[in-house]
GROMACS .gro file of N, CA and C in nm:
model
  495
    1UNK      N    1  -0.146   0.462   2.110
    1UNK     CA    2  -0.048   0.543   1.973
    1UNK      C    3  -0.070   0.552   1.840
    2UNK      N    4  -0.029   0.701   1.790
    2UNK     CA    5  -0.055   0.823   1.677
    2UNK      C    6  -0.063   0.699   1.574
    3UNK      N    7  -0.001   0.597   1.599
    3UNK     CA    8  -0.032   0.482   1.450
    3UNK      C    9  -0.129   0.423   1.441
    4UNK      N   10  -0.183   0.377   1.520
    4UNK     CA   11  -0.331   0.357   1.510
    4UNK      C   12  -0.457   0.443   1.422
    5UNK      N   13  -0.428   0.588   1.518
    5UNK     CA   14  -0.548   0.730   1.459
    5UNK      C   15  -0.496   0.695   1.318
    6UNK      N   16  -0.370   0.697   1.240
    6UNK     CA   17  -0.364   0.661   1.132
    6UNK      C   18  -0.374   0.598   1.010
    7UNK      N   19  -0.426   0.496   1.097
    7UNK     CA   20  -0.488   0.373   1.006
    7UNK      C   21  -0.606   0.396   0.973
    8UNK      N   22  -0.684   0.455   1.054
    8UNK     CA   23  -0.754   0.494   1.014
    8UNK      C   24  -0.833   0.559   0.952
    9UNK      N   25  -0.714   0.737   0.908
    9UNK     CA   26  -0.658   0.823   0.830
    9UNK      C   27  -0.680   0.713   0.680
   10UNK      N   28  -0.635   0.650   0.682
   10UNK     CA   29  -0.600   0.558   0.583
   10UNK      C   30  -0.655   0.460   0.545
   11UNK      N   31  -0.795   0.395   0.620
   11UNK     CA   32  -0.850   0.311   0.561
   11UNK      C   33  -1.013   0.451   0.501
   12UNK      N   34  -0.989   0.550   0.570
   12UNK     CA   35  -1.117   0.606   0.545
   12UNK      C   36  -1.110   0.692   0.367
   13UNK      N   37  -0.911   0.710   0.399
   13UNK     CA   38  -0.897   0.758   0.251
   13UNK      C   39  -0.919   0.678   0.148
   14UNK      N   40  -0.866   0.545   0.181
   14UNK     CA   41  -0.965   0.453   0.058
   14UNK      C   42  -1.039   0.440   0.036
   15UNK      N   43  -1.182   0.428   0.131
   15UNK     CA   44  -1.334   0.409   0.124
   15UNK      C   45  -1.356   0.546   0.026
   16UNK      N   46  -1.271   0.677   0.092
   16UNK     CA   47  -1.316   0.762   0.072
   16UNK      C   48  -1.314   0.707  -0.122
   17UNK      N   49  -1.163   0.724  -0.174
   17UNK     CA   50  -1.202   0.675  -0.353
   17UNK      C   51  -1.262   0.574  -0.431
   18UNK      N   52  -1.301   0.509  -0.303
   18UNK     CA   53  -1.412   0.348  -0.372
   18UNK      C   54  -1.507   0.456  -0.341
   19UNK      N   55  -1.560   0.485  -0.327
   19UNK     CA   56  -1.686   0.625  -0.308
   19UNK      C   57  -1.723   0.676  -0.417
   20UNK      N   58  -1.627   0.718  -0.469
   20UNK     CA   59  -1.627   0.902  -0.574
   20UNK      C   60  -1.587   0.714  -0.695
   21UNK      N   61  -1.584   0.590  -0.686
   21UNK     CA   62  -1.560   0.519  -0.791
   21UNK      C   63  -1.704   0.445  -0.839
   22UNK      N   64  -1.814   0.506  -0.943
   22UNK     CA   65  -1.908   0.433  -0.995
   22UNK      C   66  -1.903   0.388  -1.032
   23UNK      N   67  -1.860   0.351  -1.091
   23UNK     CA   68  -1.800   0.216  -1.237
   23UNK      C   69  -1.799   0.105  -1.143
   24UNK      N   70  -1.713   0.150  -0.970
   24UNK     CA   71  -1.691  -0.038  -0.948
   24UNK      C   72  -1.764   0.018  -0.836
   25UNK      N   73  -1.882   0.079  -0.742
   25UNK     CA   74  -1.971   0.064  -0.656
   25UNK      C   75  -2.069   0.033  -0.800
   26UNK      N   76  -2.062   0.049  -0.916
   26UNK     CA   77  -2.196  -0.003  -0.968
   26UNK      C   78  -2.131  -0.198  -1.012
   27UNK      N   79  -2.004  -0.250  -1.015
   27UNK     CA   80  -1.952  -0.369  -1.012
   27UNK      C   81  -1.958  -0.414  -0.893
   28UNK      N   82  -1.947  -0.395  -0.730
   28UNK     CA   83  -1.972  -0.377  -0.645
   28UNK      C   84  -2.136  -0.432  -0.592
   29UNK      N   85  -2.177  -0.371  -0.626
   29UNK     CA   86  -2.347  -0.345  -0.594
   29UNK      C   87  -2.479  -0.422  -0.681
   30UNK      N   88  -2.414  -0.472  -0.813
   30UNK     CA   89  -2.546  -0.507  -0.928
   30UNK      C   90  -2.483  -0.651  -0.961
   31UNK      N   91  -2.576  -0.712  -0.917
   31UNK     CA   92  -2.500  -0.901  -0.914
   31UNK      C   93  -2.515  -0.957  -1.050
   32UNK      N   94  -2.601  -0.877  -1.128
   32UNK     CA   95  -2.669  -0.904  -1.294
   32UNK      C   96  -2.539  -0.912  -1.345
   33UNK      N   97  -2.562  -0.978  -1.474
   33UNK     CA   98  -2.352  -0.999  -1.584
   33UNK      C   99  -2.434  -0.875  -1.665
   34UNK      N  100  -2.451  -0.778  -1.631
   34UNK     CA  101  -2.432  -0.621  -1.653
   34UNK      C  102  -2.437  -0.511  -1.595
   35UNK      N  103  -2.386  -0.481  -1.510
   35UNK     CA  104  -2.356  -0.412  -1.345
   35UNK      C  105  -2.331  -0.209  -1.423
   36UNK      N  106  -2.349  -0.214  -1.525
   36UNK     CA  107  -2.280  -0.085  -1.578
   36UNK      C  108  -2.422  -0.010  -1.606
   37UNK      N  109  -2.522  -0.085  -1.674
   37UNK     CA  110  -2.639  -0.009  -1.682
   37UNK      C  111  -2.760  -0.012  -1.541
   38UNK      N  112  -2.724  -0.009  -1.445
   38UNK     CA  113  -2.757   0.002  -1.352
   38UNK      C  114  -2.713   0.139  -1.300
   39UNK      N  115  -2.824   0.201  -1.201
   39UNK     CA  116  -2.707   0.353  -1.164
   39UNK      C  117  -2.686   0.265  -1.110
   40UNK      N  118  -2.536   0.344  -1.051
   40UNK     CA  119  -2.477   0.338  -0.922
   40UNK      C  120  -2.539   0.327  -0.784
   41UNK      N  121  -2.535   0.235  -0.688
   41UNK     CA  122  -2.589   0.276  -0.520
   41UNK      C  123  -2.536   0.413  -0.474
   42UNK      N  124  -2.623   0.459  -0.374
   42UNK     CA  125  -2.560   0.517  -0.276
   42UNK      C  126  -2.479   0.482  -0.085
   43UNK      N  127  -2.377   0.560  -0.116
   43UNK     CA  128  -2.285   0.496  -0.009
   43UNK      C  129  -2.355   0.395   0.112
   44UNK      N  130  -2.426   0.523   0.218
   44UNK     CA  131  -2.474   0.487   0.252
   44UNK      C  132  -2.543   0.372   0.287
   45UNK      N  133  -2.622   0.277   0.149
   45UNK     CA  134  -2.685   0.175   0.167
   45UNK      C  135  -2.559   0.054   0.128
   46UNK      N  136  -2.428   0.075   0.096
   46UNK     CA  137  -2.364  -0.020   0.077
   46UNK      C  138  -2.258  -0.077   0.130
   47UNK      N  139  -2.198   0.060   0.262
   47UNK     CA  140  -2.119   0.036   0.351
   47UNK      C  141  -2.184  -0.050   0.441
   48UNK      N  142  -2.130  -0.126   0.521
   48UNK     CA  143  -2.157  -0.246   0.565
   48UNK      C  144  -2.229  -0.324   0.475
   49UNK      N  145  -2.229  -0.351   0.376
   49UNK     CA  146  -2.344  -0.435   0.301
   49UNK      C  147  -2.192  -0.475   0.188
   50UNK      N  148  -2.141  -0.430   0.167
   50UNK     CA  149  -2.059  -0.491   0.068
   50UNK      C  150  -1.896  -0.448   0.020
   51UNK      N  151  -1.945  -0.295   0.149
   51UNK     CA  152  -1.824  -0.248   0.148
   51UNK      C  153  -1.788  -0.254   0.296
   52UNK      N  154  -1.671  -0.236   0.288
   52UNK     CA  155  -1.588  -0.290   0.450
   52UNK      C  156  -1.472  -0.260   0.502
   53UNK      N  157  -1.451  -0.127   0.591
   53UNK     CA  158  -1.336  -0.085   0.643
   53UNK      C  159  -1.245  -0.210   0.797
   54UNK      N  160  -1.306  -0.346   0.693
   54UNK     CA  161  -1.248  -0.391   0.841
   54UNK      C  162  -1.183  -0.534   0.714
   55UNK      N  163  -1.154  -0.669   0.795
   55UNK     CA  164  -1.195  -0.792   0.792
   55UNK      C  165  -1.305  -0.905   0.776
   56UNK      N  166  -1.309  -1.011   0.687
   56UNK     CA  167  -1.391  -1.022   0.713
   56UNK      C  168  -1.365  -1.181   0.718
   57UNK      N  169  -1.435  -1.326   0.797
   57UNK     CA  170  -1.375  -1.414   0.782
   57UNK      C  171  -1.431  -1.494   0.717
   58UNK      N  172  -1.369  -1.581   0.643
   58UNK     CA  173  -1.391  -1.673   0.587
   58UNK      C  174  -1.499  -1.763   0.651
   59UNK      N  175  -1.576  -1.819   0.498
   59UNK     CA  176  -1.725  -1.876   0.506
   59UNK      C  177  -1.821  -1.775   0.548
   60UNK      N  178  -1.826  -1.633   0.614
   60UNK     CA  179  -1.872  -1.608   0.706
   60UNK      C  180  -1.983  -1.429   0.540
   61UNK      N  181  -1.976  -1.548   0.446
   61UNK     CA  182  -2.012  -1.428   0.339
   61UNK      C  183  -2.145  -1.620   0.330
   62UNK      N  184  -2.256  -1.511   0.241
   62UNK     CA  185  -2.397  -1.653   0.201
   62UNK      C  186  -2.514  -1.653   0.104
   63UNK      N  187  -2.509  -1.472   0.104
   63UNK     CA  188  -2.596  -1.438  -0.008
   63UNK      C  189  -2.513  -1.428  -0.087
   64UNK      N  190  -2.552  -1.390  -0.262
   64UNK     CA  191  -2.480  -1.334  -0.379
   64UNK      C  192  -2.449  -1.265  -0.362
   65UNK      N  193  -2.350  -1.232  -0.386
   65UNK     CA  194  -2.259  -1.041  -0.393
   65UNK      C  195  -2.125  -1.097  -0.412
   66UNK      N  196  -2.083  -0.933  -0.475
   66UNK     CA  197  -1.994  -0.890  -0.420
   66UNK      C  198  -1.934  -0.806  -0.288
   67UNK      N  199  -1.802  -0.804  -0.260
   67UNK     CA  200  -1.802  -0.720  -0.138
   67UNK      C  201  -1.654  -0.690  -0.148
   68UNK      N  202  -1.632  -0.563  -0.102
   68UNK     CA  203  -1.445  -0.494  -0.029
   68UNK      C  204  -1.426  -0.462   0.051
   69UNK      N  205  -1.265  -0.547   0.136
   69UNK     CA  206  -1.247  -0.542   0.241
   69UNK      C  207  -1.150  -0.438   0.318
   70UNK      N  208  -1.178  -0.324   0.299
   70UNK     CA  209  -1.004  -0.278   0.345
   70UNK      C  210  -0.945  -0.271   0.460
   71UNK      N  211  -0.873  -0.272   0.472
   71UNK     CA  212  -0.789  -0.251   0.657
   71UNK      C  213  -0.697  -0.324   0.692
   72UNK      N  214  -0.572  -0.180   0.726
   72UNK     CA  215  -0.450  -0.308   0.731
   72UNK      C  216  -0.412  -0.400   0.789
   73UNK      N  217  -0.310  -0.467   0.782
   73UNK     CA  218  -0.329  -0.550   0.796
   73UNK      C  219  -0.202  -0.599   0.947
   74UNK      N  220  -0.068  -0.508   0.930
   74UNK     CA  221   0.022  -0.573   0.987
   74UNK      C  222   0.074  -0.404   0.951
   75UNK      N  223   0.149  -0.388   1.085
   75UNK     CA  224   0.238  -0.301   1.115
   75UNK      C  225   0.424  -0.288   1.086
   76UNK      N  226   0.507  -0.308   1.059
   76UNK     CA  227   0.654  -0.298   1.090
   76UNK      C  228   0.687  -0.166   1.136
   77UNK      N  229   0.759  -0.169   1.225
   77UNK     CA  230   0.877  -0.101   1.260
   77UNK      C  231   0.976  -0.060   1.176
   78UNK      N  232   1.085  -0.015   1.088
   78UNK     CA  233   1.183   0.055   1.042
   78UNK      C  234   1.258  -0.009   1.114
   79UNK      N  235   1.407  -0.088   1.096
   79UNK     CA  236   1.513  -0.132   1.175
   79UNK      C  237   1.604  -0.037   1.225
   80UNK      N  238   1.589  -0.032   1.321
   80UNK     CA  239   1.666   0.054   1.412
   80UNK      C  240   1.627   0.226   1.462
   81UNK      N  241   1.542   0.276   1.459
   81UNK     CA  242   1.436   0.405   1.368
   81UNK      C  243   1.287   0.350   1.405
   82UNK      N  244   1.257   0.349   1.522
   82UNK     CA  245   1.102   0.310   1.600
   82UNK      C  246   1.039   0.458   1.563
   83UNK      N  247   1.106   0.543   1.470
   83UNK     CA  248   0.993   0.639   1.488
   83UNK      C  249   0.897   0.674   1.296
   84UNK      N  250   0.997   0.561   1.234
   84UNK     CA  251   0.900   0.540   1.094
   84UNK      C  252   0.886   0.400   1.118
   85UNK      N  253   0.780   0.381   1.025
   85UNK     CA  254   0.682   0.206   0.987
   85UNK      C  255   0.582   0.141   0.887
   86UNK      N  256   0.623   0.079   0.836
   86UNK     CA  257   0.597   0.086   0.735
   86UNK      C  258   0.424   0.020   0.743
   87UNK      N  259   0.350   0.023   0.692
   87UNK     CA  260   0.190  -0.011   0.717
   87UNK      C  261   0.156  -0.040   0.579
   88UNK      N  262   0.061  -0.189   0.660
   88UNK     CA  263   0.023  -0.285   0.473
   88UNK      C  264  -0.100  -0.274   0.547
   89UNK      N  265  -0.140  -0.205   0.356
   89UNK     CA  266  -0.280  -0.204   0.316
   89UNK      C  267  -0.365  -0.319   0.255
   90UNK      N  268  -0.422  -0.414   0.313
   90UNK     CA  269  -0.504  -0.526   0.226
   90UNK      C  270  -0.601  -0.440   0.191
   91UNK      N  271  -0.626  -0.434   0.049
   91UNK     CA  272  -0.790  -0.463  -0.025
   91UNK      C  273  -0.804  -0.586  -0.064
   92UNK      N  274  -0.954  -0.658  -0.040
   92UNK     CA  275  -0.984  -0.750  -0.064
   92UNK      C  276  -1.125  -0.730  -0.191
   93UNK      N  277  -1.149  -0.793  -0.214
   93UNK     CA  278  -1.216  -0.801  -0.356
   93UNK      C  279  -1.312  -0.990  -0.332
   94UNK      N  280  -1.386  -1.035  -0.328
   94UNK     CA  281  -1.499  -1.067  -0.269
   94UNK      C  282  -1.594  -1.129  -0.359
   95UNK      N  283  -1.591  -1.212  -0.441
   95UNK     CA  284  -1.718  -1.255  -0.592
   95UNK      C  285  -1.850  -1.359  -0.485
   96UNK      N  286  -1.902  -1.402  -0.548
   96UNK     CA  287  -1.981  -1.511  -0.516
   96UNK      C  288  -1.991  -1.600  -0.721
   97UNK      N  289  -1.936  -1.718  -0.682
   97UNK     CA  290  -1.904  -1.718  -0.856
   97UNK      C  291  -1.988  -1.738  -0.938
   98UNK      N  292  -2.071  -1.726  -0.919
   98UNK     CA  293  -2.192  -1.694  -1.004
   98UNK      C  294  -2.184  -1.572  -1.063
   99UNK      N  295  -2.155  -1.482  -1.013
   99UNK     CA  296  -2.125  -1.304  -1.038
   99UNK      C  297  -2.012  -1.281  -1.113
  100UNK      N  298  -1.873  -1.383  -1.170
  100UNK     CA  299  -1.805  -1.359  -1.245
  100UNK      C  300  -1.836  -1.344  -1.388
  101UNK      N  301  -1.847  -1.379  -1.414
  101UNK     CA  302  -1.830  -1.313  -1.588
  101UNK      C  303  -1.942  -1.200  -1.601
  102UNK      N  304  -1.927  -1.110  -1.696
  102UNK     CA  305  -2.023  -1.018  -1.745
  102UNK      C  306  -2.045  -1.032  -1.919
  103UNK      N  307  -2.146  -0.975  -1.909
  103UNK     CA  308  -2.145  -0.992  -2.072
  103UNK      C  309  -2.095  -0.957  -2.128
  104UNK      N  310  -2.003  -0.837  -2.112
  104UNK     CA  311  -1.955  -0.780  -2.176
  104UNK      C  312  -1.768  -0.827  -2.198
  105UNK      N  313  -1.783  -1.000  -2.166
  105UNK     CA  314  -1.663  -1.021  -2.154
  105UNK      C  315  -1.522  -1.000  -2.001
  106UNK      N  316  -1.558  -0.867  -1.887
  106UNK     CA  317  -1.452  -0.866  -1.853
  106UNK      C  318  -1.533  -1.004  -1.701
  107UNK      N  319  -1.472  -1.022  -1.630
  107UNK     CA  320  -1.461  -1.130  -1.501
  107UNK      C  321  -1.423  -0.958  -1.445
  108UNK      N  322  -1.551  -1.016  -1.364
  108UNK     CA  323  -1.576  -0.874  -1.221
  108UNK      C  324  -1.438  -0.886  -1.120
  109UNK      N  325  -1.423  -0.974  -1.062
  109UNK     CA  326  -1.334  -0.989  -0.952
  109UNK      C  327  -1.214  -0.863  -1.056
  110UNK      N  328  -1.172  -0.996  -1.119
  110UNK     CA  329  -0.971  -0.879  -1.223
  110UNK      C  330  -1.028  -0.794  -1.185
  111UNK      N  331  -1.151  -0.723  -1.290
  111UNK     CA  332  -1.177  -0.538  -1.332
  111UNK      C  333  -1.245  -0.471  -1.141
  112UNK      N  334  -1.269  -0.525  -1.038
  112UNK     CA  335  -1.288  -0.439  -0.979
  112UNK      C  336  -1.116  -0.455  -0.910
  113UNK      N  337  -1.041  -0.538  -0.926
  113UNK     CA  338  -0.877  -0.518  -0.861
  113UNK      C  339  -0.777  -0.490  -0.981
  114UNK      N  340  -0.858  -0.430  -1.080
  114UNK     CA  341  -0.761  -0.353  -1.168
  114UNK      C  342  -0.815  -0.236  -1.109
  115UNK      N  343  -0.943  -0.220  -1.107
  115UNK     CA  344  -0.987  -0.015  -1.128
  115UNK      C  345  -0.888   0.003  -0.906
  116UNK      N  346  -0.906  -0.078  -0.803
  116UNK     CA  347  -0.863  -0.048  -0.677
  116UNK      C  348  -0.752  -0.007  -0.740
  117UNK      N  349  -0.629  -0.095  -0.813
  117UNK     CA  350  -0.562  -0.044  -0.800
  117UNK      C  351  -0.490   0.052  -0.888
  118UNK      N  352  -0.620   0.113  -0.999
  118UNK     CA  353  -0.504   0.185  -1.024
  118UNK      C  354  -0.563   0.362  -0.972
  119UNK      N  355  -0.648   0.282  -0.871
  119UNK     CA  356  -0.629   0.406  -0.716
  119UNK      C  357  -0.551   0.453  -0.673
  120UNK      N  358  -0.436   0.338  -0.615
  120UNK     CA  359  -0.356   0.325  -0.489
  120UNK      C  360  -0.249   0.317  -0.582
  121UNK      N  361  -0.170   0.231  -0.639
  121UNK     CA  362  -0.062   0.196  -0.700
  121UNK      C  363   0.034   0.254  -0.775
  122UNK      N  364   0.181   0.278  -0.684
  122UNK     CA  365   0.238   0.366  -0.732
  122UNK      C  366   0.223   0.580  -0.698
  123UNK      N  367   0.119   0.582  -0.615
  123UNK     CA  368   0.140   0.703  -0.637
  123UNK      C  369   0.077   0.797  -0.459
  124UNK      N  370   0.222   0.848  -0.524
  124UNK     CA  371   0.163   0.964  -0.348
  124UNK      C  372   0.042   1.019  -0.332
  125UNK      N  373   0.039   0.982  -0.178
  125UNK     CA  374  -0.138   1.043  -0.183
  125UNK      C  375  -0.141   1.066  -0.026
  126UNK      N  376  -0.160   1.166  -0.045
  126UNK     CA  377  -0.096   1.218   0.154
  126UNK      C  378  -0.243   1.157   0.256
  127UNK      N  379  -0.166   1.181   0.359
  127UNK     CA  380  -0.225   1.133   0.459
  127UNK      C  381  -0.246   0.969   0.454
  128UNK      N  382  -0.159   0.917   0.340
  128UNK     CA  383  -0.130   0.760   0.344
  128UNK      C  384  -0.036   0.688   0.372
  129UNK      N  385   0.116   0.742   0.346
  129UNK     CA  386   0.220   0.738   0.310
  129UNK      C  387   0.282   0.850   0.292
  130UNK      N  388   0.386   0.834   0.334
  130UNK     CA  389   0.552   0.937   0.331
  130UNK      C  390   0.508   0.888   0.173
  131UNK      N  391   0.598   0.807   0.094
  131UNK     CA  392   0.617   0.735  -0.035
  131UNK      C  393   0.506   0.708  -0.084
  132UNK      N  394   0.549   0.655  -0.215
  132UNK     CA  395   0.446   0.641  -0.284
  132UNK      C  396   0.390   0.461  -0.275
  133UNK      N  397   0.274   0.499  -0.251
  133UNK     CA  398   0.169   0.347  -0.238
  133UNK      C  399   0.245   0.216  -0.299
  134UNK      N  400   0.326   0.167  -0.297
  134UNK     CA  401   0.360   0.013  -0.322
  134UNK      C  402   0.329  -0.070  -0.309
  135UNK      N  403   0.243  -0.140  -0.419
  135UNK     CA  404   0.178  -0.315  -0.445
  135UNK      C  405   0.291  -0.379  -0.405
  136UNK      N  406   0.273  -0.474  -0.311
  136UNK     CA  407   0.362  -0.580  -0.254
  136UNK      C  408   0.327  -0.699  -0.250
  137UNK      N  409   0.134  -0.720  -0.253
  137UNK     CA  410   0.136  -0.919  -0.327
  137UNK      C  411  -0.004  -0.933  -0.337
  138UNK      N  412   0.035  -0.995  -0.431
  138UNK     CA  413  -0.143  -0.994  -0.474
  138UNK      C  414  -0.162  -1.180  -0.446
  139UNK      N  415  -0.286  -1.242  -0.403
  139UNK     CA  416  -0.347  -1.336  -0.324
  139UNK      C  417  -0.421  -1.364  -0.360
  140UNK      N  418  -0.465  -1.491  -0.414
  140UNK     CA  419  -0.613  -1.561  -0.434
  140UNK      C  420  -0.648  -1.627  -0.314
  141UNK      N  421  -0.782  -1.577  -0.259
  141UNK     CA  422  -0.875  -1.589  -0.158
  141UNK      C  423  -0.944  -1.698  -0.155
  142UNK      N  424  -1.057  -1.774  -0.056
  142UNK     CA  425  -1.116  -1.867  -0.052
  142UNK      C  426  -1.281  -1.743   0.061
  143UNK      N  427  -1.333  -1.702   0.053
  143UNK     CA  428  -1.428  -1.697   0.146
  143UNK      C  429  -1.531  -1.785   0.138
  144UNK      N  430  -1.535  -1.883   0.112
  144UNK     CA  431  -1.671  -1.969   0.158
  144UNK      C  432  -1.688  -2.031   0.007
  145UNK      N  433  -1.731  -2.152   0.083
  145UNK     CA  434  -1.809  -2.283  -0.145
  145UNK      C  435  -1.813  -2.255  -0.222
  146UNK      N  436  -1.873  -2.113  -0.225
  146UNK     CA  437  -1.893  -2.020  -0.428
  146UNK      C  438  -1.881  -1.869  -0.419
  147UNK      N  439  -1.809  -1.843  -0.270
  147UNK     CA  440  -1.691  -1.746  -0.269
  147UNK      C  441  -1.537  -1.737  -0.285
  148UNK      N  442  -1.484  -1.644  -0.339
  148UNK     CA  443  -1.331  -1.660  -0.422
  148UNK      C  444  -1.315  -1.511  -0.414
  149UNK      N  445  -1.167  -1.461  -0.437
  149UNK     CA  446  -1.123  -1.335  -0.465
  149UNK      C  447  -1.007  -1.337  -0.442
  150UNK      N  448  -0.955  -1.201  -0.411
  150UNK     CA  449  -0.826  -1.177  -0.463
  150UNK      C  450  -0.796  -1.081  -0.314
  151UNK      N  451  -0.694  -1.058  -0.215
  151UNK     CA  452  -0.588  -0.993  -0.145
  151UNK      C  453  -0.531  -0.926  -0.196
  152UNK      N  454  -0.545  -0.779  -0.213
  152UNK     CA  455  -0.364  -0.678  -0.279
  152UNK      C  456  -0.243  -0.634  -0.166
  153UNK      N  457  -0.248  -0.606  -0.131
  153UNK     CA  458  -0.133  -0.585  -0.016
  153UNK      C  459  -0.076  -0.477  -0.099
  154UNK      N  460  -0.066  -0.324  -0.007
  154UNK     CA  461   0.067  -0.229  -0.067
  154UNK      C  462   0.096  -0.189   0.085
  155UNK      N  463   0.216  -0.126   0.032
  155UNK     CA  464   0.324  -0.027   0.197
  155UNK      C  465   0.303   0.072   0.211
  156UNK      N  466   0.294   0.106   0.264
  156UNK     CA  467   0.258   0.235   0.267
  156UNK      C  468   0.435   0.286   0.440
  157UNK      N  469   0.473   0.349   0.371
  157UNK     CA  470   0.548   0.433   0.468
  157UNK      C  471   0.499   0.546   0.547
  158UNK      N  472   0.519   0.498   0.684
  158UNK     CA  473   0.504   0.613   0.792
  158UNK      C  474   0.511   0.720   0.935
  159UNK      N  475   0.522   0.767   0.922
  159UNK     CA  476   0.560   0.842   1.078
  159UNK      C  477   0.515   0.870   1.166
  160UNK      N  478   0.541   0.834   1.292
  160UNK     CA  479   0.414   0.820   1.387
  160UNK      C  480   0.382   0.723   1.476
  161UNK      N  481   0.512   0.699   1.563
  161UNK     CA  482   0.540   0.563   1.679
  161UNK      C  483   0.427   0.662   1.795
  162UNK      N  484   0.502   0.803   1.816
  162UNK     CA  485   0.433   0.878   1.937
  162UNK      C  486   0.331   1.012   1.900
  163UNK      N  487   0.264   0.995   1.912
  163UNK     CA  488   0.181   1.118   1.974
  163UNK      C  489   0.200   1.239   2.094
  164UNK      N  490   0.226   1.310   1.967
  164UNK     CA  491   0.371   1.473   1.991
  164UNK      C  492   0.265   1.570   2.027
  165UNK      N  493   0.064   1.537   1.981
  165UNK     CA  494   0.057   1.639   2.075
  165UNK      C  495  -0.051   1.666   2.146
   0.00000   0.00000   0.00000
């Protein structure tokens, strides 16, 4: 189905936005209390290590680090029109509890979530959504004994229940 191809485009678009945000990459990959003092890591060094285009199972995290998961969690067709659907984009931020507090008073997962939200919330983003990206829900998650974070859910409106090409 064409919507499955759309999922890949949507997730790649979000990954591109994360990749281009040096401050977010520093927060995600530098576990110390002053991550801004270090240089942003190279994208190949963190993809599939700190940034994942998929959900992660709870309790699958073992080393002290922060991470971001990006994936489509659900698609719901519009009532009375199978050619339009809403995709629900899930972006999860998880951090080891020892990495939450930064020297400057920031709380790492809140800052990371805010940066991601500033990239997506209420924006018209080509290839992601026909309408503006709408924030739907924010939820606390437990990823393991020492890992907590948040799931941000965004509603996207799309066309493409059929592959016309």
